[in-house]
Coordinates of C-alpha atoms in Angstrom, one line a residue:
M1 CA 0.0 0.0 0.0
I2 CA 1.3 3.4 -1.0
R3 CA -0.3 6.6 0.4
E4 CA 0.6 10.2 -0.3
A5 CA 0.1 13.0 2.3
N6 CA -0.1 16.5 1.0
C7 CA -0.1 19.9 2.6
H8 CA -2.9 22.4 2.0
C9 CA -1.2 24.2 -0.9
G10 CA 0.2 21.0 -2.5
K11 CA 3.8 22.1 -2.5
L12 CA 4.9 19.4 0.1
T13 CA 4.2 15.7 -0.5
L14 CA 5.1 12.8 1.7
R15 CA 4.9 9.1 0.5
C16 CA 4.1 6.4 3.0
S17 CA 4.7 2.8 2.1
G18 CA 2.9 -0.1 3.8
E19 CA 0.3 0.1 6.5
P20 CA 0.7 2.2 9.6
T21 CA 1.9 0.4 12.7
K22 CA -0.6 2.3 14.8
I23 CA -3.1 5.0 14.4
S24 CA -3.7 7.3 17.4
L25 CA -6.1 10.1 18.3
C26 CA -4.6 12.6 20.7
H27 CA -6.5 15.1 22.9
C28 CA -3.5 16.8 24.5
F29 CA -3.7 20.6 24.7
D30 CA -0.5 20.9 22.6
C31 CA -2.2 19.0 19.7
Q32 CA -5.3 21.1 20.1
R33 CA -3.3 24.3 19.8
R34 CA -1.2 22.8 16.9
T35 CA -4.2 21.7 14.8
G36 CA -6.7 24.4 15.9
S37 CA -9.1 21.5 16.5
L38 CA -10.2 19.3 19.4
F39 CA -7.6 16.6 18.7
S40 CA -5.1 15.3 16.2
V41 CA -5.0 11.9 14.5
A42 CA -1.7 10.4 13.6
A43 CA -0.8 7.3 11.5
F44 CA 2.6 6.0 12.7
Y45 CA 4.8 4.5 9.9
P46 CA 8.2 2.9 10.2
R47 CA 10.8 5.6 9.4
A48 CA 12.1 3.6 6.4
G49 CA 8.6 3.7 4.8
V50 CA 8.3 7.5 4.7
E51 CA 9.9 9.8 2.2
I52 CA 9.5 13.4 1.0
M53 CA 8.4 13.3 -2.7
K54 CA 8.0 17.0 -3.3
G55 CA 9.0 20.2 -1.6
N56 CA 11.0 21.1 1.5
A57 CA 9.7 21.3 5.1
K58 CA 10.5 23.5 8.0
G59 CA 10.8 22.1 11.4
F60 CA 9.7 23.1 14.9
R61 CA 11.1 21.2 18.0
R62 CA 9.5 21.3 21.4
H63 CA 9.2 19.4 24.6
S64 CA 6.1 17.3 25.0
A65 CA 3.9 16.3 27.9
S66 CA 5.2 12.8 27.7
G67 CA 8.7 14.0 28.7
F68 CA 10.3 13.7 25.3
D69 CA 11.0 16.2 22.5
V70 CA 9.0 16.1 19.3
T71 CA 9.9 17.7 16.0
F72 CA 7.1 18.9 13.8
H73 CA 7.6 19.3 10.0
F74 CA 5.4 21.7 8.1
C75 CA 5.1 23.4 4.7
P76 CA 6.8 26.8 4.8
E77 CA 4.3 28.1 2.2
C78 CA 0.9 27.2 3.8
G79 CA 1.9 26.1 7.3
S80 CA 0.3 22.6 7.2
N81 CA 1.9 20.3 9.7
L82 CA 2.4 17.1 7.7
W83 CA 4.4 14.9 9.9
W84 CA 6.3 14.7 13.2
E85 CA 9.1 12.7 14.9
A86 CA 8.8 11.9 18.6
D87 CA 12.0 11.1 20.4
R88 CA 10.1 8.5 22.5
L89 CA 9.3 6.6 19.2
P90 CA 12.6 6.8 17.3
D91 CA 11.7 4.2 14.7
L92 CA 8.4 5.8 13.8
V93 CA 7.1 8.8 11.9
G94 CA 3.7 10.3 12.8
V95 CA 1.8 11.5 9.8
A96 CA -1.3 13.7 10.0
V97 CA -4.2 11.5 8.9
G98 CA -6.1 14.4 7.5
S99 CA -3.3 15.1 5.0
F100 CA -4.1 11.9 3.2
A101 CA -7.6 13.2 2.3
D102 CA -8.9 9.6 2.4
R103 CA -12.2 9.1 4.1
N104 CA -11.6 5.4 4.1
F105 CA -8.4 5.6 6.1
P106 CA -8.5 3.1 9.0
V107 CA -10.0 4.1 12.3
P108 CA -7.6 4.9 15.2
E109 CA -6.8 2.1 17.6
Q110 CA -6.4 4.3 20.6
V111 CA -7.1 7.6 22.2
V112 CA -4.4 9.3 24.2
W113 CA -4.5 12.2 26.6
A114 CA -8.2 11.6 27.1
E115 CA -8.0 13.6 30.4
E116 CA -7.8 16.7 28.2
K117 CA -10.7 15.8 25.9
H118 CA -13.5 18.3 25.6
H119 CA -16.3 16.9 27.7
W120 CA -19.0 17.2 25.1
L121 CA -17.1 15.3 22.4
Q122 CA -18.4 11.7 22.1
L123 CA -16.1 9.1 20.5
P124 CA -16.9 5.4 19.6
A125 CA -16.8 3.3 22.8
E126 CA -14.6 0.7 21.2
L127 CA -11.6 3.0 21.0
H128 CA -9.1 2.1 23.7
S129 CA -8.6 5.2 25.8
H130 CA -5.6 6.3 27.9
A131 CA -5.8 9.2 30.3
R132 CA -2.3 10.2 29.2
N133 CA 0.2 8.6 26.8
P134 CA 0.9 4.9 27.3
T135 CA 4.5 4.7 28.6
R136 CA 7.3 3.1 26.8
A137 CA 10.7 3.2 28.4
I138 CA 13.2 4.7 26.0
P139 CA 16.4 6.1 27.5
R140 CA 17.3 9.7 26.9
E141 CA 20.8 10.4 25.6

């Protein structure tokens, strides 16, 4: 399976090969601010299966609530945040599911940072929900 993710203006394209290893919906306040929405949805792909096909991205690095830094990559023309790399998941690249513009994209497997979810938002009960991020021990260098 090959999927292409595009920014809003179309000047930045990312190609993702294979199926995502996981799909996660995040309610953290940082994702809410970054997207301007109530949550973000990420498809995580193995790093080797993701490549820039067109354009150049700018990066923004910040500390995250999970205790590890995250680098966000966005189109310098339109500002769309296309993908990110979390230090706590060094072998994976998170790609914004909305950038695929595919209404048949698979459903997220999990919800993270549910403690920061807007109370009026109702999600399918079958989504496994975590109050925060599930922990995974990765030593910092």
